[in-house]
Structures are given as structure tokens and as C-alpha cells.
Amino acid sequence: MENVHAIELKNITKTFGKVVANKNVDLYVDKGVVMSLLGENGSGKTTLMNMLSGIYLPDEGEILIDGKVANIRSPKDAYNYHIGMIHQHFKLVDVFSAAENIVLGLNEKGRLDHKAIVNKVKELADKYGFDIDPNKKIYDMSVSEKQTVEILKVLYRGADILILDEPTAVLTPQETKKLFDVIRAMRDDGKAIILITHKLNEVKEISDVVAILRKGEHIKTVRTSEVTEQQMTEMMVGRKVELNINRKMPENQEPRLTIANLSLTDENGIKKLDDVGFIAYSNEILGIAGIAGSGQKELLEAIAGLRKIDKGSIIYTPENDSPQELVGKSPMAIKNAGVSLAFVPEDRLGMGLVGSMGMTDNMLLRNWNKHKGILIDKKDSKALAKDVFETLEVVTPNIDYPVRKLSGGNVQKVLVGREIATSPSVLMSAYAVRGLDINTSYTIYDLMCKQKDNGTAVIFVGEDLDVLLALCDRILVMCDGRVTGIVDARKTSKEEVGLLMVKAKEEA
């Protein structure tokens, strides 16, 4: 008897104009199996999963569920075929409880029985090992709890095939361990699970098989136990690559930024930074760790002059020059004062780049005010655009193609490449490798190390603790807008950093 797969893709092809996102993909996942889906940016992972979840329709090929051809034309159809996708950015209503979010949108007959819903949610939670209060409001929840609600939402609807997009991106090591225990419980219950992730160490830990995509095509599916991280990377890229971070011991360090008693309240009256203080030194990479929303973004924006602070000081000390107070200065005033700050913001298109412009014009934005008269010489900007295009292997038809039409990972390459090219004395980076494939990520790490070796003070906000431990010299940990510790990255552990990431919550 022929083996019937939980889900099978046959000859799946999807194009967007002249761009081929997926080409003749043949892939299957069995019940009771955890599959990791790997590939570089633009390899077609998200497009493929969007076809499974009903967001896109394939141009060619067919999808089989339990051996039968499925017609998935919408997310509602996907639910009817028991497919549920948990996106990286949660789709929850903050003022509703967990139980209310879980049943939201369901066509239940008659009045909703809240008690029965809560009981069913509890049963599901107990069955798979979730730790959740069904009556707790979303706005009172941690990121991990919100993710739990999203998973329970699809399980409540009867999902037997679950797709998780970067599920550990914003979790502490302790929360990641709990999630993996839940994934194993779901696998043992016969669920078919697909993980989209860039973290190869987690692929090795949780998945049974790994499917590799390259330039829209399915290269190979292998058993995880039979392949190394190096081999997986080389299959993704198609050539031999080095996965080493060349971290040198800091030398000749001098204070570049001295932050003291920094406090900040947002436009809604919510305190985002609470008495933050630290020193960033030259020839050093200072990592900043914390669960999402702990104040990392606001801290970098305050230093860059993009946020008005309540109190505190930000002293910039140039090499062989007098210290300068940055508080109260606009971004342009900071620049005109001779402060060399480069800022890679979290919101790439919203704050960092102009989506309708190509790479050349976005490079020009960095120094547009230096041009005098009505004619602008784009020679230097074009040369920089070509250099970033080649160094970071940006996938674009040409350097003048609108960046908003590029994939998220390629947009990030353009932004990071532009900021690093200014050779700043202080380089601040917020989530520089978020959404980037492993090969490009290591290129960025190498560029950060070169900046450090050139005497730059690098501040690196990251999500992957393994990377922070391997890349940084020190790690500053934040929780609820406060600094809960600064540790030596060479001597600390993921567990110690993870505990510091939730320290303020435990003390409250």
C-alpha cells in the first residue's frame, strides 16, 4: 500500500511577473514529523508556505492533503483542510482574553458558551503542555504567552498541519525550551509540523527532517541527524561557505558613548527607558539583549536624536577631542556637530529607506545636503550602491530598481550596507540580521567585526543569543526599560542572559 503523506506538493510553480518564486517544487511532510524549511532570502520559503495557507494560489502543480487533491484558495480553505499557520507577527486583539481570541471569527451556532470554551482551551493546553490562563487579557501577556494563544487558536480549529514562522525569534532560552517540548508533544500526537527558521542549532535540536530550497527550487530533503550545520548551509548557498565569527579581544579601548540616568516616556505616557546607564567603548561590540519591547529600539532612537528624553545624559567623546552632550540635539544637529553616528533602524522601509527609490538614490540620501546647486553628482552614490550590491549579494534586477519591490532580506542588506559604508565612530544596529539567511548574516557579522577592529564602538541589538555570545565582547541585558545586567560575553551563558531578560518582571 502506497504511503499517504499528511501534505504533499507536486510540481508547484509560482511566479510574480518575471520573478520565479517557486519552480517545480516536489515536497512532502508525514504525520508525526517536524520538518525545518531552510533557504536563503528569496529562495521561496515564505511563498511556498503562503500557498499552503491559502494566501497565494500556485500557477502550476497541485497540493495533496492525506493523499487527496486540495483546492486551497483562501485561509478559510486552509483551515477546512486542517492547516494552521502561526506567523511571526501575532494577529491578536489586545483587549480580549486568550479564550476570546481563540474563538474569534468562528461561526458558532447560538450564544457562545464562555465556560465551555475556557474548559476546551484548558484541555488543549493540558494535552500539549501549554502554560496559559484562558481568561488572561492579551495586553497582560508576555511574547511567549501570546505565541501560545496563536498556536492554541489553530489547534482549537482542528489543525493537524502546523506551520510556524520563526517561532523562537523573540523568545528567551527558557521559553524556547518550553516551546520545543510542546512541539514534540504535538508531533507525538501525530501532527505534521513545518518550521521556517534561520537558526541551524535549533534545526538540529527540534526537527526530524530538513528541506532545502535554493532559488525557488527544492534541492533536497535529508534526515536532520545525518547532516551538519555546515552541510545544510552549503546546500542552501550552493557553494562552500565559512560559518566563523572572527572575534578578537578588544584593544586600546576608549569611551565613545557614556549614557547616564536615561529615562524616556512615549507619546502614550508609557515609560520605555528607566534610569538606563552604560558606556560603549571603541574597539568593542556591545550587544543588547532583551525580549521584544524591553526598550532596545527606544534606546537607540534616543541616542540617534530621534526621541525626546525625559532626563539623563548622552555624552559622545570623539577621538582626541572634547566630550559633547547629545541630549536636546536634532539628528541633523548631531551630524553637524561632527558626531559620527550610524543607525540601522528596526523599521527598514518606514524609517531607513525610501521604498520608491533604487539603491543609488538611497545611498545618496546619506549625504544629500553636501551637494550644492541644482545638479547632483551621483557618481559616488552609484559606486557605493554597486559595492553593496556585490559585497552583500543583493538580489535585484538593477541598482535603480525600487527597493520596496525587493524581499525583506534584500531591503535589509541595502540598509545595513549603506550605514556601515559611512565608517562611523559609533555604529548602532537594531536587528541587522532579522530575516536574513545564514550566509548573509555571517557577512554582516564579519562587517561588524571589521568596524570594531577599525576602532568603531559597535552597539548590536540582536535576538539570537548564540550570535550575541559569539559576536559581542559584552552584553547589556534589558527588561521593561531597565538594565538588569552587563555581562562578559566570553564568560556568560545563554541561561544567565535568559534569566536577566526576565529579571525585572520577576522582581515586580
Short mmCIF file of C-alpha atoms in Angstrom, two decimals, residues 24-504:
data_model
loop_
_atom_site.label_atom_id
_atom_site.label_comp_id
_atom_site.label_asym_id
_atom_site.label_seq_id
_atom_site.Cartn_x
_atom_site.Cartn_y
_atom_site.Cartn_z
CA ASN A 24 8.60 22.64 -9.91
CA VAL A 25 8.74 22.04 -6.16
CA ASP A 26 8.09 18.45 -5.04
CA LEU A 27 7.92 18.15 -1.27
CA TYR A 28 6.06 16.17 1.37
CA VAL A 29 5.64 16.01 5.14
CA ASP A 30 4.38 12.99 7.05
CA LYS A 31 2.25 12.84 10.17
CA GLY A 32 4.25 12.82 13.38
CA VAL A 33 7.20 14.62 11.74
CA VAL A 34 8.82 18.01 12.39
CA MET A 35 10.28 19.45 9.19
CA SER A 36 12.52 22.52 9.07
CA LEU A 37 12.36 24.55 5.86
CA LEU A 38 15.69 26.22 5.06
CA GLY A 39 16.83 28.54 2.31
CA GLU A 40 18.47 31.88 1.61
CA ASN A 41 16.45 35.09 1.36
CA GLY A 42 14.40 34.94 -1.82
CA SER A 43 14.62 31.13 -2.01
CA GLY A 44 10.81 30.83 -1.95
CA LYS A 45 10.16 29.53 1.58
CA THR A 46 7.52 32.09 2.52
CA THR A 47 5.84 31.95 -0.90
CA LEU A 48 5.57 28.18 -0.64
CA MET A 49 4.04 28.33 2.82
CA ASN A 50 1.68 31.13 1.74
CA MET A 51 0.30 28.77 -0.89
CA LEU A 52 -0.28 26.12 1.77
CA SER A 53 -2.06 28.64 3.99
CA GLY A 54 -4.28 30.00 1.21
CA ILE A 55 -2.69 33.43 0.75
CA TYR A 56 -1.35 32.66 -2.76
CA LEU A 57 -2.53 30.30 -5.49
CA PRO A 58 0.04 28.18 -7.36
CA ASP A 59 0.38 28.83 -11.10
CA GLU A 60 1.13 25.16 -11.71
CA GLY A 61 1.10 21.93 -9.75
CA GLU A 62 -1.13 20.55 -7.04
CA ILE A 63 -1.35 20.21 -3.27
CA LEU A 64 -2.44 16.91 -1.74
CA ILE A 65 -3.76 16.54 1.81
CA ASP A 66 -3.89 12.95 3.09
CA GLY A 67 -3.43 11.77 -0.49
CA LYS A 68 -6.31 13.78 -1.97
CA VAL A 69 -6.00 16.88 -4.17
CA ALA A 70 -6.85 20.00 -2.18
CA ASN A 71 -8.24 23.26 -3.56
CA ILE A 72 -6.84 25.91 -1.21
CA ARG A 73 -7.98 29.34 -2.39
CA SER A 74 -8.13 31.22 0.92
CA PRO A 75 -7.00 30.95 4.57
CA LYS A 76 -10.53 29.70 5.35
CA ASP A 77 -9.99 26.83 2.90
CA ALA A 78 -6.67 26.06 4.60
CA TYR A 79 -8.46 25.80 7.97
CA ASN A 80 -11.00 23.46 6.38
CA TYR A 81 -8.10 21.22 5.37
CA HIS A 82 -6.80 21.43 8.97
CA ILE A 83 -3.81 23.63 8.08
CA GLY A 84 -2.85 26.38 10.53
CA MET A 85 -0.03 28.92 10.17
CA ILE A 86 1.43 30.79 13.15
CA HIS A 87 3.00 33.99 11.82
CA GLN A 88 5.95 35.76 13.42
CA HIS A 89 3.82 38.88 13.94
CA PHE A 90 0.82 37.88 16.01
CA LYS A 91 -2.75 38.70 14.98
CA LEU A 92 -4.45 39.15 18.35
CA VAL A 93 -6.89 41.66 19.88
CA ASP A 94 -5.19 43.12 22.96
CA VAL A 95 -8.35 43.90 24.96
CA PHE A 96 -9.73 40.36 24.54
CA SER A 97 -8.80 37.37 26.68
CA ALA A 98 -6.92 34.34 25.41
CA ALA A 99 -10.15 32.33 25.11
CA GLU A 100 -11.93 35.16 23.27
CA ASN A 101 -9.07 35.46 20.76
CA ILE A 102 -9.01 31.71 20.22
CA VAL A 103 -12.70 31.56 19.15
CA LEU A 104 -12.73 34.92 17.37
CA GLY A 105 -14.13 34.53 13.85
CA LEU A 106 -15.63 31.09 14.36
CA ASN A 107 -19.21 30.59 13.19
CA GLU A 108 -20.65 29.06 16.34
CA LYS A 109 -24.40 28.43 16.45
CA GLY A 110 -26.37 30.16 19.19
CA ARG A 111 -24.80 32.07 22.06
CA LEU A 112 -21.18 31.44 22.89
CA ASP A 113 -20.75 29.30 26.00
CA HIS A 114 -17.75 31.04 27.58
CA LYS A 115 -17.33 28.39 30.27
CA ALA A 116 -17.32 25.58 27.71
CA ILE A 117 -14.75 27.45 25.58
CA VAL A 118 -12.48 28.00 28.58
CA ASN A 119 -12.72 24.33 29.51
CA LYS A 120 -11.85 23.22 25.97
CA VAL A 121 -8.89 25.60 25.88
CA LYS A 122 -7.69 24.19 29.20
CA GLU A 123 -8.00 20.64 27.85
CA LEU A 124 -5.90 21.51 24.80
CA ALA A 125 -3.34 23.30 26.97
CA ASP A 126 -3.04 20.35 29.34
CA LYS A 127 -2.82 17.86 26.48
CA TYR A 128 0.22 19.51 24.87
CA GLY A 129 1.85 21.07 27.91
CA PHE A 130 0.99 24.75 27.39
CA ASP A 131 1.07 27.09 30.38
CA ILE A 132 -1.77 29.57 29.81
CA ASP A 133 -4.64 31.26 31.64
CA PRO A 134 -7.61 31.31 29.19
CA ASN A 135 -9.12 34.35 30.96
CA LYS A 136 -5.94 36.47 30.87
CA LYS A 137 -6.05 39.58 28.66
CA ILE A 138 -3.59 39.76 25.76
CA TYR A 139 -2.21 43.12 26.90
CA ASP A 140 -1.07 41.48 30.15
CA MET A 141 0.78 38.66 28.36
CA SER A 142 4.43 38.06 27.57
CA VAL A 143 5.50 37.36 23.99
CA SER A 144 5.69 33.65 24.80
CA GLU A 145 2.11 33.64 26.12
CA LYS A 146 0.85 35.44 23.02
CA GLN A 147 2.52 32.83 20.84
CA THR A 148 0.82 30.14 22.90
CA VAL A 149 -2.55 31.74 22.17
CA GLU A 150 -1.78 31.74 18.43
CA ILE A 151 -0.88 28.04 18.49
CA LEU A 152 -3.94 27.15 20.57
CA LYS A 153 -6.08 29.16 18.13
CA VAL A 154 -5.18 26.85 15.23
CA LEU A 155 -5.36 23.71 17.38
CA TYR A 156 -8.84 24.74 18.56
CA ARG A 157 -9.89 24.85 14.91
CA GLY A 158 -8.66 21.30 14.44
CA ALA A 159 -5.28 21.89 12.75
CA ASP A 160 -3.32 18.72 12.05
CA ILE A 161 -0.70 20.51 9.94
CA LEU A 162 1.03 23.46 11.65
CA ILE A 163 3.38 25.97 10.02
CA LEU A 164 5.47 28.08 12.42
CA ASP A 165 7.33 31.10 11.01
CA GLU A 166 10.49 31.95 13.01
CA PRO A 167 8.81 30.78 16.25
CA THR A 168 11.80 31.41 18.55
CA ALA A 169 12.82 34.82 17.20
CA VAL A 170 11.73 36.73 20.31
CA LEU A 171 11.84 34.02 22.99
CA THR A 172 14.28 33.56 25.86
CA PRO A 173 16.23 30.26 26.02
CA GLN A 174 13.89 29.08 28.77
CA GLU A 175 10.81 29.90 26.67
CA THR A 176 12.35 28.23 23.63
CA LYS A 177 12.86 25.03 25.62
CA LYS A 178 9.19 25.07 26.67
CA LEU A 179 8.08 25.64 23.07
CA PHE A 180 10.19 22.73 21.85
CA ASP A 181 8.62 20.49 24.49
CA VAL A 182 5.19 21.50 23.17
CA ILE A 183 6.25 20.89 19.55
CA ARG A 184 7.46 17.41 20.47
CA ALA A 185 4.15 16.71 22.22
CA MET A 186 2.22 17.79 19.11
CA ARG A 187 4.48 15.68 16.91
CA ASP A 188 3.94 12.65 19.15
CA ASP A 189 0.18 13.24 18.81
CA GLY A 190 0.51 12.80 15.05
CA LYS A 191 0.67 16.43 13.95
CA ALA A 192 2.75 17.35 10.89
CA ILE A 193 4.82 20.45 11.74
CA ILE A 194 6.79 22.76 9.43
CA LEU A 195 9.24 25.26 10.92
CA ILE A 196 10.64 28.22 8.99
CA THR A 197 13.83 29.25 10.76
CA HIS A 198 17.38 30.51 10.19
CA LYS A 199 18.76 29.11 13.46
CA LEU A 200 20.66 25.99 12.46
CA ASN A 201 21.37 24.90 16.03
CA GLU A 202 17.61 24.82 16.67
CA VAL A 203 17.05 22.92 13.43
CA LYS A 204 19.39 20.24 14.75
CA GLU A 205 17.66 20.19 18.12
CA ILE A 206 13.97 20.02 17.17
CA SER A 207 13.47 18.81 13.59
CA ASP A 208 13.34 15.27 12.21
CA VAL A 209 13.96 16.23 8.59
CA VAL A 210 15.23 19.32 6.76
CA ALA A 211 14.03 20.51 3.36
CA ILE A 212 16.43 22.80 1.49
CA LEU A 213 15.28 25.41 -1.04
CA ARG A 214 17.62 27.31 -3.34
CA LYS A 215 16.46 29.98 -5.82
CA GLY A 216 12.90 28.72 -5.69
CA GLU A 217 13.73 25.05 -6.24
CA HIS A 218 13.66 22.12 -3.81
CA ILE A 219 17.25 20.91 -3.62
CA LYS A 220 16.98 18.05 -1.15
CA THR A 221 15.22 16.72 1.95
CA VAL A 222 17.52 14.99 4.45
CA ARG A 223 17.24 13.49 7.90
CA THR A 224 18.48 16.06 10.42
CA SER A 225 20.62 13.53 12.26
CA GLU A 226 22.55 12.79 9.06
CA VAL A 227 23.64 16.33 8.17
CA THR A 228 25.81 19.02 9.80
CA GLU A 229 25.13 22.75 10.04
CA GLN A 230 27.95 23.35 7.57
CA GLN A 231 26.44 20.91 5.05
CA MET A 232 22.99 22.48 5.38
CA THR A 233 24.45 25.91 4.69
CA GLU A 234 26.38 24.73 1.65
CA MET A 235 23.23 23.10 0.22
CA MET A 236 21.33 26.38 0.71
CA VAL A 237 24.02 28.52 -0.91
CA GLY A 238 25.33 26.07 -3.49
CA ARG A 239 28.97 26.53 -2.55
CA LYS A 240 31.37 26.20 0.38
CA VAL A 241 30.92 28.96 2.98
CA GLU A 242 32.61 29.81 6.27
CA LEU A 243 30.46 29.96 9.40
CA ASN A 244 33.01 31.54 11.71
CA ILE A 245 32.87 34.81 13.61
CA ASN A 246 36.37 36.25 13.86
CA ARG A 247 36.10 37.91 17.28
CA LYS A 248 39.30 39.48 18.55
CA MET A 249 39.99 40.70 22.06
CA PRO A 250 39.35 44.48 22.37
CA GLU A 251 42.46 46.65 22.47
CA ASN A 252 43.15 50.34 23.18
CA GLN A 253 39.61 50.98 24.34
CA GLU A 254 38.31 54.48 24.97
CA PRO A 255 34.82 55.65 25.98
CA ARG A 256 32.80 56.77 22.94
CA LEU A 257 29.30 56.98 24.42
CA THR A 258 28.57 57.48 28.10
CA ILE A 259 24.89 57.08 28.94
CA ALA A 260 23.71 58.11 32.42
CA ASN A 261 20.27 58.08 34.11
CA LEU A 262 18.47 57.97 30.76
CA SER A 263 14.66 57.88 31.05
CA LEU A 264 12.09 58.14 28.28
CA THR A 265 8.29 58.13 28.09
CA ASP A 266 6.44 57.53 24.82
CA GLU A 267 3.54 59.51 23.39
CA ASN A 268 1.06 57.35 25.33
CA GLY A 269 2.69 58.13 28.67
CA ILE A 270 4.29 54.67 28.94
CA LYS A 271 7.83 54.61 30.35
CA LYS A 272 10.11 52.95 27.79
CA LEU A 273 13.50 53.67 29.41
CA ASP A 274 14.03 53.79 33.16
CA ASP A 275 17.34 55.17 34.51
CA VAL A 276 19.49 53.47 31.86
CA GLY A 277 23.24 53.84 32.13
CA PHE A 278 26.30 52.27 30.45
CA ILE A 279 29.47 53.06 28.50
CA ALA A 280 30.15 51.99 24.91
CA TYR A 281 33.87 51.73 24.14
CA SER A 282 35.87 51.94 20.94
CA ASN A 283 37.23 48.65 19.55
CA GLU A 284 34.30 46.78 21.08
CA ILE A 285 30.97 45.24 20.12
CA LEU A 286 28.43 45.82 22.87
CA GLY A 287 25.45 43.52 22.45
CA ILE A 288 22.00 44.41 23.74
CA ALA A 289 19.68 41.53 24.64
CA GLY A 290 16.09 41.51 25.83
CA ILE A 291 12.68 40.17 24.96
CA ALA A 292 10.70 42.22 22.44
CA GLY A 293 9.59 45.62 23.72
CA SER A 294 12.14 45.90 26.51
CA GLY A 295 13.34 49.33 25.33
CA GLN A 296 16.12 48.34 22.91
CA LYS A 297 14.59 50.21 19.97
CA GLU A 298 13.81 53.32 22.01
CA LEU A 299 17.35 53.39 23.42
CA LEU A 300 18.98 53.50 20.01
CA GLU A 301 16.48 56.05 18.72
CA ALA A 302 17.16 58.28 21.74
CA ILE A 303 20.91 58.18 21.11
CA ALA A 304 20.34 58.98 17.42
CA GLY A 305 18.29 62.06 18.33
CA LEU A 306 15.02 60.57 17.15
CA ARG A 307 13.35 60.52 20.59
CA LYS A 308 12.86 63.22 23.19
CA ILE A 309 14.09 62.00 26.55
CA ASP A 310 12.71 62.89 29.99
CA LYS A 311 16.04 63.06 31.80
CA GLY A 312 19.62 61.84 31.66
CA SER A 313 22.68 62.49 29.53
CA ILE A 314 24.30 61.05 26.40
CA ILE A 315 27.95 62.09 26.21
CA TYR A 316 29.80 61.47 22.95
CA THR A 317 33.61 61.56 23.17
CA PRO A 318 35.33 61.76 19.76
CA GLU A 319 38.90 60.52 19.40
CA ASN A 320 41.33 63.22 20.56
CA ASP A 321 38.55 65.76 21.10
CA SER A 322 36.33 67.16 23.84
CA PRO A 323 33.18 65.35 25.03
CA GLN A 324 29.83 66.59 23.71
CA GLU A 325 26.32 66.32 25.15
CA LEU A 326 23.88 64.91 22.59
CA VAL A 327 20.65 65.38 24.55
CA GLY A 328 18.49 68.10 23.02
CA LYS A 329 20.19 67.97 19.63
CA SER A 330 18.27 67.00 16.49
CA PRO A 331 19.69 64.25 14.25
CA MET A 332 20.96 66.92 11.84
CA ALA A 333 22.47 68.96 14.70
CA ILE A 334 24.24 65.85 15.96
CA LYS A 335 25.65 65.30 12.49
CA ASN A 336 26.66 68.96 12.05
CA ALA A 337 28.42 68.88 15.43
CA GLY A 338 30.75 66.28 13.98
CA VAL A 339 29.26 63.26 15.74
CA SER A 340 29.65 60.19 13.56
CA LEU A 341 26.63 58.05 14.35
CA ALA A 342 25.23 55.41 12.01
CA PHE A 343 21.84 53.97 12.78
CA VAL A 344 20.23 50.88 11.25
CA PRO A 345 16.63 51.15 12.47
CA GLU A 346 14.24 48.28 13.11
CA ASP A 347 11.66 49.68 10.66
CA ARG A 348 13.59 49.30 7.42
CA LEU A 349 11.28 50.99 4.91
CA GLY A 350 9.36 53.15 7.39
CA MET A 351 12.47 54.87 8.75
CA GLY A 352 15.59 53.69 6.97
CA LEU A 353 14.94 53.79 3.22
CA VAL A 354 12.64 55.38 0.65
CA GLY A 355 10.79 52.49 -0.96
CA SER A 356 10.14 54.15 -4.32
CA MET A 357 13.86 54.85 -4.84
CA GLY A 358 16.53 52.46 -6.04
CA MET A 359 19.80 51.63 -4.31
CA THR A 360 21.70 54.55 -5.86
CA ASP A 361 19.28 57.22 -4.65
CA ASN A 362 19.00 55.62 -1.21
CA MET A 363 22.79 55.76 -0.92
CA LEU A 364 22.61 59.42 -1.94
CA LEU A 365 20.25 60.20 0.96
CA ARG A 366 23.09 59.73 3.44
CA ASN A 367 24.88 62.86 2.23
CA TRP A 368 22.32 64.74 0.15
CA ASN A 369 22.92 68.03 2.00
CA LYS A 370 26.56 68.12 0.88
CA HIS A 371 25.53 68.75 -2.72
CA LYS A 372 25.32 72.39 -3.75
CA GLY A 373 23.29 73.81 -6.60
CA ILE A 374 20.50 72.17 -8.58
CA LEU A 375 22.65 69.44 -10.14
CA ILE A 376 23.52 66.37 -8.08
CA ASP A 377 26.54 64.21 -8.84
CA LYS A 378 25.52 60.58 -8.29
CA LYS A 379 28.92 59.09 -9.11
CA ASP A 380 29.90 58.28 -5.51
CA SER A 381 26.42 57.03 -4.65
CA LYS A 382 26.36 54.74 -7.67
CA ALA A 383 29.80 53.35 -6.78
CA LEU A 384 28.62 52.67 -3.22
CA ALA A 385 25.43 51.03 -4.49
CA LYS A 386 27.47 48.72 -6.73
CA ASP A 387 29.81 47.86 -3.84
CA VAL A 388 26.90 46.96 -1.51
CA PHE A 389 25.22 45.04 -4.37
CA GLU A 390 28.32 42.90 -4.88
CA THR A 391 29.52 42.53 -1.27
CA LEU A 392 26.13 41.56 0.20
CA GLU A 393 24.83 39.85 -2.96
CA VAL A 394 21.64 41.90 -3.14
CA VAL A 395 19.05 40.20 -5.34
CA THR A 396 17.67 42.97 -7.57
CA PRO A 397 17.24 43.43 -11.35
CA ASN A 398 19.48 46.52 -11.16
CA ILE A 399 20.71 49.08 -8.62
CA ASP A 400 18.00 51.57 -9.62
CA TYR A 401 15.12 49.12 -9.10
CA PRO A 402 12.69 50.39 -6.35
CA VAL A 403 13.75 48.85 -3.03
CA ARG A 404 10.12 48.38 -1.91
CA LYS A 405 9.84 45.65 -4.56
CA LEU A 406 12.72 43.68 -3.05
CA SER A 407 12.32 40.93 -0.46
CA GLY A 408 12.62 41.97 3.20
CA GLY A 409 16.05 40.39 3.48
CA ASN A 410 17.40 42.27 0.47
CA VAL A 411 15.98 45.56 1.76
CA GLN A 412 17.92 44.91 4.98
CA LYS A 413 21.12 44.31 3.02
CA VAL A 414 20.79 47.69 1.29
CA LEU A 415 20.22 49.50 4.58
CA VAL A 416 23.00 47.80 6.56
CA GLY A 417 25.45 48.16 3.70
CA ARG A 418 24.77 51.89 3.40
CA GLU A 419 25.19 52.58 7.12
CA ILE A 420 28.37 50.57 7.53
CA ALA A 421 29.91 52.26 4.50
CA THR A 422 30.00 55.62 6.34
CA SER A 423 32.83 54.29 8.57
CA PRO A 424 31.31 55.78 11.75
CA SER A 425 33.00 56.05 15.13
CA VAL A 426 29.77 54.72 16.70
CA LEU A 427 27.70 52.19 14.76
CA MET A 428 24.28 51.32 16.18
CA SER A 429 22.45 48.39 14.69
CA ALA A 430 18.90 47.29 15.54
CA TYR A 431 18.16 43.74 14.39
CA ALA A 432 20.59 43.99 11.46
CA VAL A 433 20.19 40.31 10.51
CA ARG A 434 16.46 39.89 11.23
CA GLY A 435 15.04 37.80 8.39
CA LEU A 436 18.42 37.32 6.71
CA ASP A 437 19.68 33.91 5.64
CA ILE A 438 22.63 32.34 7.39
CA ASN A 439 25.19 33.18 4.68
CA THR A 440 24.29 36.88 4.53
CA SER A 441 24.09 37.05 8.34
CA TYR A 442 27.71 35.92 8.64
CA THR A 443 28.72 38.51 6.05
CA ILE A 444 27.10 41.17 8.28
CA TYR A 445 28.84 39.76 11.38
CA ASP A 446 32.16 39.97 9.54
CA LEU A 447 31.48 43.61 8.59
CA MET A 448 30.64 44.42 12.22
CA CYS A 449 33.90 42.82 13.39
CA LYS A 450 35.87 44.82 10.82
CA GLN A 451 34.24 48.03 12.09
CA LYS A 452 35.25 47.10 15.63
CA ASP A 453 38.82 46.35 14.52
CA ASN A 454 38.93 49.80 12.88
CA GLY A 455 38.22 51.43 16.24
CA THR A 456 34.44 51.81 16.00
CA ALA A 457 32.19 51.41 19.02
CA VAL A 458 29.55 48.96 17.77
CA ILE A 459 26.20 48.61 19.55
CA PHE A 460 24.44 45.49 18.29
CA VAL A 461 20.82 44.79 19.24
CA GLY A 462 20.07 41.15 18.46
CA GLU A 463 17.57 38.38 19.05
CA ASP A 464 19.75 35.26 18.70
CA LEU A 465 21.62 34.70 21.98
CA ASP A 466 24.02 32.25 20.36
CA VAL A 467 25.09 35.02 17.97
CA LEU A 468 25.35 37.61 20.75
CA LEU A 469 27.59 35.27 22.75
CA ALA A 470 29.84 34.57 19.74
CA LEU A 471 29.97 38.09 18.26
CA CYS A 472 29.97 40.54 21.16
CA ASP A 473 32.55 41.43 23.79
CA ARG A 474 29.99 42.46 26.41
CA ILE A 475 26.21 42.03 26.54
CA LEU A 476 23.90 44.58 28.15
CA VAL A 477 20.57 42.97 29.11
CA MET A 478 17.32 44.93 29.29
CA CYS A 479 13.90 44.17 30.74
CA ASP A 480 10.95 46.58 30.96
CA GLY A 481 13.16 49.52 30.00
CA ARG A 482 15.76 48.85 32.69
CA VAL A 483 19.30 47.48 32.56
CA THR A 484 19.28 44.21 34.51
CA GLY A 485 22.95 43.38 33.94
CA ILE A 486 26.06 43.77 31.81
CA VAL A 487 28.00 40.52 31.32
CA ASP A 488 31.22 39.35 29.66
CA ALA A 489 30.07 37.54 26.50
CA ARG A 490 33.05 35.19 26.66
CA LYS A 491 32.27 34.00 30.17
CA THR A 492 28.46 34.07 30.47
CA SER A 493 25.88 31.52 29.27
CA LYS A 494 22.56 31.63 27.42
CA GLU A 495 20.81 30.62 30.62
CA GLU A 496 22.32 33.50 32.61
CA VAL A 497 21.36 36.03 29.93
CA GLY A 498 17.89 34.50 29.68
CA LEU A 499 17.31 34.94 33.40
CA LEU A 500 18.43 38.58 33.22
CA MET A 501 15.95 39.11 30.34
CA VAL A 502 13.04 38.46 32.72
CA LYS A 503 14.63 39.70 35.96
CA ALA A 504 12.68 42.97 36.22
#
